[in-house]
PDB file of N, CA, C and O in Angstrom:
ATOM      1  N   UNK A   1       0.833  -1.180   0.000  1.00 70.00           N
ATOM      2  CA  UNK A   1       0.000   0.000   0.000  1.00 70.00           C
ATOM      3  C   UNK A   1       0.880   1.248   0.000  1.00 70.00           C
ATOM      4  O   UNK A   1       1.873   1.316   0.724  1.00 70.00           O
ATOM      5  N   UNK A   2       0.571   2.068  -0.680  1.00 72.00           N
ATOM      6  CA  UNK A   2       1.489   3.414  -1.079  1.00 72.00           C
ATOM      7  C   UNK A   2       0.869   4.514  -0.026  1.00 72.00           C
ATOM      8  O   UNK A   2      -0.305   4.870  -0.127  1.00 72.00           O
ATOM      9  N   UNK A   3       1.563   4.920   0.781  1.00 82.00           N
ATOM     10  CA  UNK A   3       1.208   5.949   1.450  1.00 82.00           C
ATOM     11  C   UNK A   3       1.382   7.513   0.816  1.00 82.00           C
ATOM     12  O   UNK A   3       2.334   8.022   0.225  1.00 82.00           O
ATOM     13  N   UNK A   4       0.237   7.984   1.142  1.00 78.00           N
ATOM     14  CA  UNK A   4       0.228   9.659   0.436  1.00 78.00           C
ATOM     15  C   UNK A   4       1.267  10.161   1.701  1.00 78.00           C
ATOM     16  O   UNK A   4       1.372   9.661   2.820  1.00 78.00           O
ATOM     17  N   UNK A   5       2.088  11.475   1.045  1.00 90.00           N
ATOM     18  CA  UNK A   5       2.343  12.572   1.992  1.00 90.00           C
ATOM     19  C   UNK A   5       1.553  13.708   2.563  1.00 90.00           C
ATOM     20  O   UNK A   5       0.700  14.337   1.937  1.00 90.00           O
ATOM     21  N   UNK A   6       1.729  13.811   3.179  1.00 90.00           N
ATOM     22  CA  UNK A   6       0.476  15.037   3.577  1.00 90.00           C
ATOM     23  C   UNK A   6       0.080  15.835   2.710  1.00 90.00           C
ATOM     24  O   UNK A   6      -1.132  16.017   2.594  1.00 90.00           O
ATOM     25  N   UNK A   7       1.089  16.585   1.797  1.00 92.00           N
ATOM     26  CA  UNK A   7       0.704  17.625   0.804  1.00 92.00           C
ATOM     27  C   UNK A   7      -0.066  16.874  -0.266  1.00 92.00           C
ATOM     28  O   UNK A   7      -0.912  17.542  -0.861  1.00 92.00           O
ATOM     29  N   UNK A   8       0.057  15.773  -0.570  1.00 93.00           N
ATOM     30  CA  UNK A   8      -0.468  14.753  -1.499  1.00 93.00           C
ATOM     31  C   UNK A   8      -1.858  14.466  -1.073  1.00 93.00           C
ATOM     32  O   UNK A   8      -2.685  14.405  -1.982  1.00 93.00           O
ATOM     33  N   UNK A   9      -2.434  14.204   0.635  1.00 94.00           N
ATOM     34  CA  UNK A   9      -3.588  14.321   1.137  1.00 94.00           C
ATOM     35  C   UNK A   9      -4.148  15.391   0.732  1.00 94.00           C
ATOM     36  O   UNK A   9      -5.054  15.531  -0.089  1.00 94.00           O
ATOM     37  N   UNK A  10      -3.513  16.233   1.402  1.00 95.00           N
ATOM     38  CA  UNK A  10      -4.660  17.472   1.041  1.00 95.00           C
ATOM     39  C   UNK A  10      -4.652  18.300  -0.462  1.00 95.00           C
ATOM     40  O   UNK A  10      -5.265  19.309  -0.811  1.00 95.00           O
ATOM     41  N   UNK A  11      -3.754  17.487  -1.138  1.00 95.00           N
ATOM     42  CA  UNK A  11      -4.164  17.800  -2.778  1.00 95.00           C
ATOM     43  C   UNK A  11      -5.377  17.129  -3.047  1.00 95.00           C
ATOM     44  O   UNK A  11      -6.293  17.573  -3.740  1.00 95.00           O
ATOM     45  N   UNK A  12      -5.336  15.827  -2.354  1.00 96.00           N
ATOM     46  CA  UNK A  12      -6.370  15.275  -2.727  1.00 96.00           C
ATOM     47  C   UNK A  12      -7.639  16.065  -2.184  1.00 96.00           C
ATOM     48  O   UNK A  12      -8.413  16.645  -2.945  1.00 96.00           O
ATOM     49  N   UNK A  13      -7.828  16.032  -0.413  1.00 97.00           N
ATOM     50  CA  UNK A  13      -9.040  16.656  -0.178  1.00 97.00           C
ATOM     51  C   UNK A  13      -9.778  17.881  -1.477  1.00 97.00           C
ATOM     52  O   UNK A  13     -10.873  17.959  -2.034  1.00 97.00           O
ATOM     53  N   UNK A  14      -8.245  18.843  -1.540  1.00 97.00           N
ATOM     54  CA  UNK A  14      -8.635  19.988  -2.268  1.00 97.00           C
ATOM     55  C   UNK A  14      -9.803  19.946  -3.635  1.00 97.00           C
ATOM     56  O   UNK A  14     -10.828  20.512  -4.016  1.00 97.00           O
ATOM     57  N   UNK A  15      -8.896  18.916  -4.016  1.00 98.00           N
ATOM     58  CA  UNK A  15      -9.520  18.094  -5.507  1.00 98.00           C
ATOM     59  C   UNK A  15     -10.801  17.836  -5.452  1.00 98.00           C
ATOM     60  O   UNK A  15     -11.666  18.058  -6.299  1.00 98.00           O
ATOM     61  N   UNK A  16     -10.895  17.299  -4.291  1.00 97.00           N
ATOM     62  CA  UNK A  16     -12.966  16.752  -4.223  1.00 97.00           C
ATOM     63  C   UNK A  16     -13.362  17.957  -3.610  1.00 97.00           C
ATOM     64  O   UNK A  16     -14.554  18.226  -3.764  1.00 97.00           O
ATOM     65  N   UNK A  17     -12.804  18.621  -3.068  1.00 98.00           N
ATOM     66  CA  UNK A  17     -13.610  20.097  -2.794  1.00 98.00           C
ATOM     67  C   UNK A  17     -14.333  20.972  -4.540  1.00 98.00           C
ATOM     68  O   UNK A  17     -15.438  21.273  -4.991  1.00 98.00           O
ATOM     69  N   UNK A  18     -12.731  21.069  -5.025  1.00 98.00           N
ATOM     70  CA  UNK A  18     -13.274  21.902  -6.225  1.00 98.00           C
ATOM     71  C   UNK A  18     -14.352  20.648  -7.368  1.00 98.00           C
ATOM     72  O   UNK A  18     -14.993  21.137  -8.298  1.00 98.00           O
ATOM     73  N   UNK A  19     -14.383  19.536  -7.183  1.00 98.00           N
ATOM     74  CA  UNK A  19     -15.658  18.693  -7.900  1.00 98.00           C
ATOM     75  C   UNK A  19     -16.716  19.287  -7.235  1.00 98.00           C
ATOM     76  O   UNK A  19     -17.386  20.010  -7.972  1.00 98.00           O
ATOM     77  N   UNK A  20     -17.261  19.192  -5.557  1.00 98.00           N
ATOM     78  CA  UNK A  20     -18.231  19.956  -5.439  1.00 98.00           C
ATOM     79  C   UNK A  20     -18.281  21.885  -5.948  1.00 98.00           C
ATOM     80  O   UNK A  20     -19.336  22.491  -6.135  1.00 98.00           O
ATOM     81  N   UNK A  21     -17.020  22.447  -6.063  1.00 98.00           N
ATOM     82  CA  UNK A  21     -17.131  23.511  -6.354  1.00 98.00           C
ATOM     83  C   UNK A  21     -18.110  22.916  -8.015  1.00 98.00           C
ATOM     84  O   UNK A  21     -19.305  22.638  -7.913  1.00 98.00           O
ATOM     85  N   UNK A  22     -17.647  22.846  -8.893  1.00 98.00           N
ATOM     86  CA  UNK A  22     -17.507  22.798 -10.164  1.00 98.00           C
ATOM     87  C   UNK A  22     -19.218  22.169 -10.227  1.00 98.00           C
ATOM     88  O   UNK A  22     -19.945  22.692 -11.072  1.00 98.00           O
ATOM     89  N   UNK A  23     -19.811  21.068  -9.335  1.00 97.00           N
ATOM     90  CA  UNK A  23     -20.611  20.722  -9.360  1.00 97.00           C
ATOM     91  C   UNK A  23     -21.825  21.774  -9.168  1.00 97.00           C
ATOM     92  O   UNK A  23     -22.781  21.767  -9.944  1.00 97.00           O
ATOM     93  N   UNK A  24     -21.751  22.457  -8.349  1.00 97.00           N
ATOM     94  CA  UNK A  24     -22.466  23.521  -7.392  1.00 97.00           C
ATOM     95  C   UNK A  24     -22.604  25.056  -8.896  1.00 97.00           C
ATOM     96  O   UNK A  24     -23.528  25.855  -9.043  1.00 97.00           O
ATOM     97  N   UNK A  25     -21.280  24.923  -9.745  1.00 97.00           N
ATOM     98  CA  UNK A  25     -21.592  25.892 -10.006  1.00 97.00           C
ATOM     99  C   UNK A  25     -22.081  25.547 -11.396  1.00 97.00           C
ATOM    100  O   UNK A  25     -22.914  26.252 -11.966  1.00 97.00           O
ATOM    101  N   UNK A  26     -21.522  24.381 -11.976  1.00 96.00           N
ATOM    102  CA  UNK A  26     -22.183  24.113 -13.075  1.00 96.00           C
ATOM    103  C   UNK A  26     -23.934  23.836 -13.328  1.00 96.00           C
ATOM    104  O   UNK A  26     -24.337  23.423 -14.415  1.00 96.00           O
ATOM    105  N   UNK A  27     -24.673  24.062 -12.425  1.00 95.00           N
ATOM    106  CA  UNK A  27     -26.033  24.178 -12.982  1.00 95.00           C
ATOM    107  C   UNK A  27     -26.594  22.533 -12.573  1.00 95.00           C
ATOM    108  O   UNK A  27     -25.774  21.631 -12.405  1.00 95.00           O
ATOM    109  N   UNK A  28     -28.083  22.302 -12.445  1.00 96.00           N
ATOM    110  CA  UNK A  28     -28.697  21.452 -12.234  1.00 96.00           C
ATOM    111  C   UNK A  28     -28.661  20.544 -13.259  1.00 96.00           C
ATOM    112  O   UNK A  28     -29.618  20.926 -13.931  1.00 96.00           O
ATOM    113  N   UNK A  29     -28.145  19.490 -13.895  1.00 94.00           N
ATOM    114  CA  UNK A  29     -28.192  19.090 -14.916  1.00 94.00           C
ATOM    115  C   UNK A  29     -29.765  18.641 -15.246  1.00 94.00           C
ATOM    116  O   UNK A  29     -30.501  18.590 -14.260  1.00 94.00           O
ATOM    117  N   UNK A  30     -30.184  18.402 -16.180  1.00 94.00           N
ATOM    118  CA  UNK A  30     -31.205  17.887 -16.985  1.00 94.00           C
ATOM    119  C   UNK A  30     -32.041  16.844 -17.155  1.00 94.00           C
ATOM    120  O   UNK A  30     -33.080  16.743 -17.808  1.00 94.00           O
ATOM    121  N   UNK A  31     -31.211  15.772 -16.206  1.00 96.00           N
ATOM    122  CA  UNK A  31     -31.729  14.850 -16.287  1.00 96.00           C
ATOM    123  C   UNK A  31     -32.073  14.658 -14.370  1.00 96.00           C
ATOM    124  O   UNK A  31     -32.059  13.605 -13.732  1.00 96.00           O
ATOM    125  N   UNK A  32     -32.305  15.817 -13.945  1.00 96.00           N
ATOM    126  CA  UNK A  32     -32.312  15.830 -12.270  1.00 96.00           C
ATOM    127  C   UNK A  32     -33.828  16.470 -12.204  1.00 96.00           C
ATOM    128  O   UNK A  32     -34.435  17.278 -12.908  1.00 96.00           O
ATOM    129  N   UNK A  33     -34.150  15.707 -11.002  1.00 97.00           N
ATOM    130  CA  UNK A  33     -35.779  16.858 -10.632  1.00 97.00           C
ATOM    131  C   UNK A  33     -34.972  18.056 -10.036  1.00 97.00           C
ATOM    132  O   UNK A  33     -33.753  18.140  -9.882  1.00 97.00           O
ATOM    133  N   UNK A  34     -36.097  19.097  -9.693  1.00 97.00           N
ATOM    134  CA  UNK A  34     -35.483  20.015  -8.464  1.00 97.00           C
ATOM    135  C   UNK A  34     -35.518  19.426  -7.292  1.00 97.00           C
ATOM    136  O   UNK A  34     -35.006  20.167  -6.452  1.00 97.00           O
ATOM    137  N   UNK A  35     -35.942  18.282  -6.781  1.00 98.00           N
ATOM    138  CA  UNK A  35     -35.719  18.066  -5.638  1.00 98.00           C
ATOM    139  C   UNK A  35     -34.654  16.859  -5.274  1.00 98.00           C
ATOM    140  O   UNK A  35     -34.426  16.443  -4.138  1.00 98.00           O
ATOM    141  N   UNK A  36     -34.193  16.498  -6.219  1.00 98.00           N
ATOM    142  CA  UNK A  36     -32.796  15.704  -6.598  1.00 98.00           C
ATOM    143  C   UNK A  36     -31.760  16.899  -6.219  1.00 98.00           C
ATOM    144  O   UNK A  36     -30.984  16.791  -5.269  1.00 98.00           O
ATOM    145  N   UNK A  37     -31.817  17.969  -6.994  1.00 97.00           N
ATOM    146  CA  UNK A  37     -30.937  18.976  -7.372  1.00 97.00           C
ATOM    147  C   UNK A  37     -30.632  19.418  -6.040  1.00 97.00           C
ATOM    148  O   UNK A  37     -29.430  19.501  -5.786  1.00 97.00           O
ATOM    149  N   UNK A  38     -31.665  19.802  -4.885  1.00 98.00           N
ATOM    150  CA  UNK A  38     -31.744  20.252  -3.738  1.00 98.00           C
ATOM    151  C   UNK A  38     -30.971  19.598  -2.702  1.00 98.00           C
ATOM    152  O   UNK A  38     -30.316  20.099  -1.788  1.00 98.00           O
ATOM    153  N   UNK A  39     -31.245  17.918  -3.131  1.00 98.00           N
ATOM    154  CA  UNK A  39     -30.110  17.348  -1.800  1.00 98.00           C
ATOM    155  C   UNK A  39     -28.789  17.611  -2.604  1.00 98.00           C
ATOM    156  O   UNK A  39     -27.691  18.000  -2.207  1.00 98.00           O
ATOM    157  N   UNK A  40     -29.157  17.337  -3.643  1.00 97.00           N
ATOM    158  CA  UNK A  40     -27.713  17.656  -4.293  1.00 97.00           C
ATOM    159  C   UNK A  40     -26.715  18.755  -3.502  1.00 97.00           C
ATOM    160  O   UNK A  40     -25.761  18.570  -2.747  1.00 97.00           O
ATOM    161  N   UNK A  41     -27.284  19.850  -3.951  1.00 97.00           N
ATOM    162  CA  UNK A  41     -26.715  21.325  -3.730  1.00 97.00           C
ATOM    163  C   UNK A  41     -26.582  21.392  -1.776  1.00 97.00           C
ATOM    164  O   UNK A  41     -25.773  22.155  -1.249  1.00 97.00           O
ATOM    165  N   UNK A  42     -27.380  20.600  -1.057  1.00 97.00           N
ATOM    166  CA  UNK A  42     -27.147  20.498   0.355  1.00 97.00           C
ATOM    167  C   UNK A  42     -26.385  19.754   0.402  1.00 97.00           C
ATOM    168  O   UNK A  42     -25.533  20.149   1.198  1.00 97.00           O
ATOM    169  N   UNK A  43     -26.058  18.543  -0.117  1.00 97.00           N
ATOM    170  CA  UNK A  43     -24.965  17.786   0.279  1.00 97.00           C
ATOM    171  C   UNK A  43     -23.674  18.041  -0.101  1.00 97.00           C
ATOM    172  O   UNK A  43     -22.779  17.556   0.591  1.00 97.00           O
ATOM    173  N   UNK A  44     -23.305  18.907  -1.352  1.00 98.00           N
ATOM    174  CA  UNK A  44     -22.118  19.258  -1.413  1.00 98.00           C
ATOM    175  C   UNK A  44     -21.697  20.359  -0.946  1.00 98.00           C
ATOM    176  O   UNK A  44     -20.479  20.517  -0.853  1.00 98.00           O
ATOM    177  N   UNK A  45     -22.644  21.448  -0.516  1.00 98.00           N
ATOM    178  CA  UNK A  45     -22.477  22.788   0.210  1.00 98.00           C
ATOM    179  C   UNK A  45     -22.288  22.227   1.657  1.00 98.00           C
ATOM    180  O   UNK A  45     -21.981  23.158   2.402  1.00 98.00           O
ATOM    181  N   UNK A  46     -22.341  21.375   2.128  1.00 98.00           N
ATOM    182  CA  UNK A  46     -22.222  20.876   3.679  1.00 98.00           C
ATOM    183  C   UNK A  46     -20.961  20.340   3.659  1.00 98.00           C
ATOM    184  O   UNK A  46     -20.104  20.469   4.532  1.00 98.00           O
ATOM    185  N   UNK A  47     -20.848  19.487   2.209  1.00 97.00           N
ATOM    186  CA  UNK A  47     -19.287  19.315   2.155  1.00 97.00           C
ATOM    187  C   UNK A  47     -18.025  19.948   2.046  1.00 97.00           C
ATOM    188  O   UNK A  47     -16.913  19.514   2.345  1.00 97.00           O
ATOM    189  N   UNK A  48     -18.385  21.114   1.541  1.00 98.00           N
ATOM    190  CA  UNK A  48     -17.714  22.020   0.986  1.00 98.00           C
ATOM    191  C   UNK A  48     -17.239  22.917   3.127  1.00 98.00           C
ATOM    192  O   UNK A  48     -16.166  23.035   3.719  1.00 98.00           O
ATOM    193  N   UNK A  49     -18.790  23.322   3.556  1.00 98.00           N
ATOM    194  CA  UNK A  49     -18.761  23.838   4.998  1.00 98.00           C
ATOM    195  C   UNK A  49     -17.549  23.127   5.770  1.00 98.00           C
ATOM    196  O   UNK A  49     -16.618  23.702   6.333  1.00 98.00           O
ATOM    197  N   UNK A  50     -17.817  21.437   5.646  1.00 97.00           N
ATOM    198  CA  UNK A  50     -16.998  20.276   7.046  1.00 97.00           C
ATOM    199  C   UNK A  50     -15.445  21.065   6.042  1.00 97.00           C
ATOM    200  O   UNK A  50     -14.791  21.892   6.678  1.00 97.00           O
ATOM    201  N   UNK A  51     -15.056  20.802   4.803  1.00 97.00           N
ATOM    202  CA  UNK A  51     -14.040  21.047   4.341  1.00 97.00           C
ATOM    203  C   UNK A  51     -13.035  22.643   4.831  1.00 97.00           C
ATOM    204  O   UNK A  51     -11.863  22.984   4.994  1.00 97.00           O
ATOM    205  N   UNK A  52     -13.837  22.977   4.872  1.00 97.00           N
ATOM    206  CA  UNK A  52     -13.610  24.842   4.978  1.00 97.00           C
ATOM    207  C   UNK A  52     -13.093  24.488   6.332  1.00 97.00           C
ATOM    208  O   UNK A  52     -11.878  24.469   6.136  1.00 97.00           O
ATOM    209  N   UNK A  53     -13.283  24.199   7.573  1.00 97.00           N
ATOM    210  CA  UNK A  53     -13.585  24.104   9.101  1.00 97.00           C
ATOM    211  C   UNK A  53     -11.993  23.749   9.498  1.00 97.00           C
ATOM    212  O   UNK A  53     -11.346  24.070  10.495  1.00 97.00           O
ATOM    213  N   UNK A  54     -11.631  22.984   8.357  1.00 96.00           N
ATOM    214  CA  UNK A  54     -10.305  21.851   8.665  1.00 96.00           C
ATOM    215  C   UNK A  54      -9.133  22.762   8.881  1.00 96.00           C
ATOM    216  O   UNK A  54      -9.304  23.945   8.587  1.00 96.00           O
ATOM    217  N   UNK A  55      -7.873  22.358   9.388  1.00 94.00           N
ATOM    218  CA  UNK A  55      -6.804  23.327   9.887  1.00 94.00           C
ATOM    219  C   UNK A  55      -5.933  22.913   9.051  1.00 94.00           C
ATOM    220  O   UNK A  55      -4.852  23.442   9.315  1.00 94.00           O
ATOM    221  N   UNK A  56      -5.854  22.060   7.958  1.00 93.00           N
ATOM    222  CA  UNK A  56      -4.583  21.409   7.665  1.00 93.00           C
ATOM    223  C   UNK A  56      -4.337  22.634   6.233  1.00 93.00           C
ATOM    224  O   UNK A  56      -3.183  22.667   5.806  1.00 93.00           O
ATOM    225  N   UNK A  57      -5.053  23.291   5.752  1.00 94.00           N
ATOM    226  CA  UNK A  57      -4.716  23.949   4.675  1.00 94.00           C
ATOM    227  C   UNK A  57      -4.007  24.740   4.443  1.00 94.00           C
ATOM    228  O   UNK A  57      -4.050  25.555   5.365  1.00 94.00           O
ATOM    229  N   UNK A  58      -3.006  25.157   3.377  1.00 93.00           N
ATOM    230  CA  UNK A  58      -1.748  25.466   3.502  1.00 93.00           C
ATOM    231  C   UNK A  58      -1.846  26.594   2.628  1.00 93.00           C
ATOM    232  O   UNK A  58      -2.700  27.333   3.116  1.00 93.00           O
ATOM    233  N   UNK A  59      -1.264  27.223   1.287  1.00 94.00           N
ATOM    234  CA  UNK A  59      -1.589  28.032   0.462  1.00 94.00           C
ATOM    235  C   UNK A  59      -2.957  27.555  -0.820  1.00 94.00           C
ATOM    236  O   UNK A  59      -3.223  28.210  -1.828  1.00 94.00           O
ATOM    237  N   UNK A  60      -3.515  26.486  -0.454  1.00 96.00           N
ATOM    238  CA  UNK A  60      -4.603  26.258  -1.413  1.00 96.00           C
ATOM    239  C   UNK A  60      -5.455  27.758  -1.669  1.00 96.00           C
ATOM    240  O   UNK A  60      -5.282  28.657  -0.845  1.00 96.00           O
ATOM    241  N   UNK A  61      -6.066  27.903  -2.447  1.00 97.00           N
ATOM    242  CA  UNK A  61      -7.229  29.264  -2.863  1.00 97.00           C
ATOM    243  C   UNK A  61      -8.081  28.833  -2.053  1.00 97.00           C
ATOM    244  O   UNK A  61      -8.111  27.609  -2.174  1.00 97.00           O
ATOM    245  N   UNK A  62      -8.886  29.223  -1.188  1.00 97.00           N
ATOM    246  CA  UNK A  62     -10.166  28.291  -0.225  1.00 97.00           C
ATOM    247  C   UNK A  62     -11.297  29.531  -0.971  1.00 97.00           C
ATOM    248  O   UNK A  62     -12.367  28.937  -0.834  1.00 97.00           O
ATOM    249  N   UNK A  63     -11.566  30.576  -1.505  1.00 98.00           N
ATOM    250  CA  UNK A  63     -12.550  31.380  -1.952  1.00 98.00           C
ATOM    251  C   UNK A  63     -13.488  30.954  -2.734  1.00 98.00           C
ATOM    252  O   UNK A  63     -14.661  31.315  -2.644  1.00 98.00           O
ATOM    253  N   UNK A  64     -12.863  29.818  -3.909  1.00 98.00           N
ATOM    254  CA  UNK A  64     -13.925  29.350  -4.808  1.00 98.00           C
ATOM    255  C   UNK A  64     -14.878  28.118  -3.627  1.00 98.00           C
ATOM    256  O   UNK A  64     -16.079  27.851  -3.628  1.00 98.00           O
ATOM    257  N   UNK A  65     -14.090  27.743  -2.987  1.00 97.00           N
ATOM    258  CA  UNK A  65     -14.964  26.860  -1.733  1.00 97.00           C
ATOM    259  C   UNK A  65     -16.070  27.722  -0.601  1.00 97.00           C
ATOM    260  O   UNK A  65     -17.186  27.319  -0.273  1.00 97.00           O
ATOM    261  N   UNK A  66     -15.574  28.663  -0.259  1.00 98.00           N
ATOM    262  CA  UNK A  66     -15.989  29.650   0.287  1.00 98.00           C
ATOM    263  C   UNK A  66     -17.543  30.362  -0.383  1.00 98.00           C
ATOM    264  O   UNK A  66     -18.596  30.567   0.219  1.00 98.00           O
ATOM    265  N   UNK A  67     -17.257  30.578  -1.585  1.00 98.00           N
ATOM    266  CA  UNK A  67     -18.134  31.105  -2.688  1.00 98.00           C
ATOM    267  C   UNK A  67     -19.209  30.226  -3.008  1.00 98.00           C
ATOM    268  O   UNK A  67     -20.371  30.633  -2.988  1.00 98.00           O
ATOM    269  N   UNK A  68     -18.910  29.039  -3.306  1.00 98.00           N
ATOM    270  CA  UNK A  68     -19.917  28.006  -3.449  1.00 98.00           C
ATOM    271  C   UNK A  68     -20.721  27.284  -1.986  1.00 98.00           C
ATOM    272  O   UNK A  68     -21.839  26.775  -2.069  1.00 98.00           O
ATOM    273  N   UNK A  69     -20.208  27.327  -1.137  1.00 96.00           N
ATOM    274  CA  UNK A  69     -21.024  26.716  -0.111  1.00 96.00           C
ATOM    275  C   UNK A  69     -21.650  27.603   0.467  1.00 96.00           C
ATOM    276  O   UNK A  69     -22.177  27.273   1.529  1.00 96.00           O
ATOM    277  N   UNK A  70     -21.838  29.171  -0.052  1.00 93.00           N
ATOM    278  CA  UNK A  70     -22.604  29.824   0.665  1.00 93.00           C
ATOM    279  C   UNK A  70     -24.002  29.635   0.004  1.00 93.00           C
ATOM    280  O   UNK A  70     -24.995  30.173   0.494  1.00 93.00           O
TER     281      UNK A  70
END
């Protein structure tokens, strides 16, 4: 098993942060009800919130995270 380094962790966290960014801002897709769309947009804006909270972040941009989970 290959162990990440820390900066390698939180590249990763970062990474699934900006999917919910990208998710959140790209629009409800088409094939979603609005009330699909709704847990949607709560579950990754909550993810985005637990993410924001964390201490380990270093020079990442946190604004586009910031921006979207409001």
């Amino acid at each position: 098993m290959i162990e990440l380094t820390e900066q390698e962790q939180i590249a990763k966290h970062y990474s699934a942060c900006m999917d919910s960014v990208n998710l959140i801002n790209g629009g409800k897709p088409e094939d979603m009800t609005d009330a699909e769309w709704a847990d949607c947009l709560s579950r990754n804006k909550e993810h985005l919130r637990i993410m924001l909270a964390k201490d380990y972040w270093t020079t990442e941009d946190l604004a586009p995270l910031q921006a979207a989970s409001a």
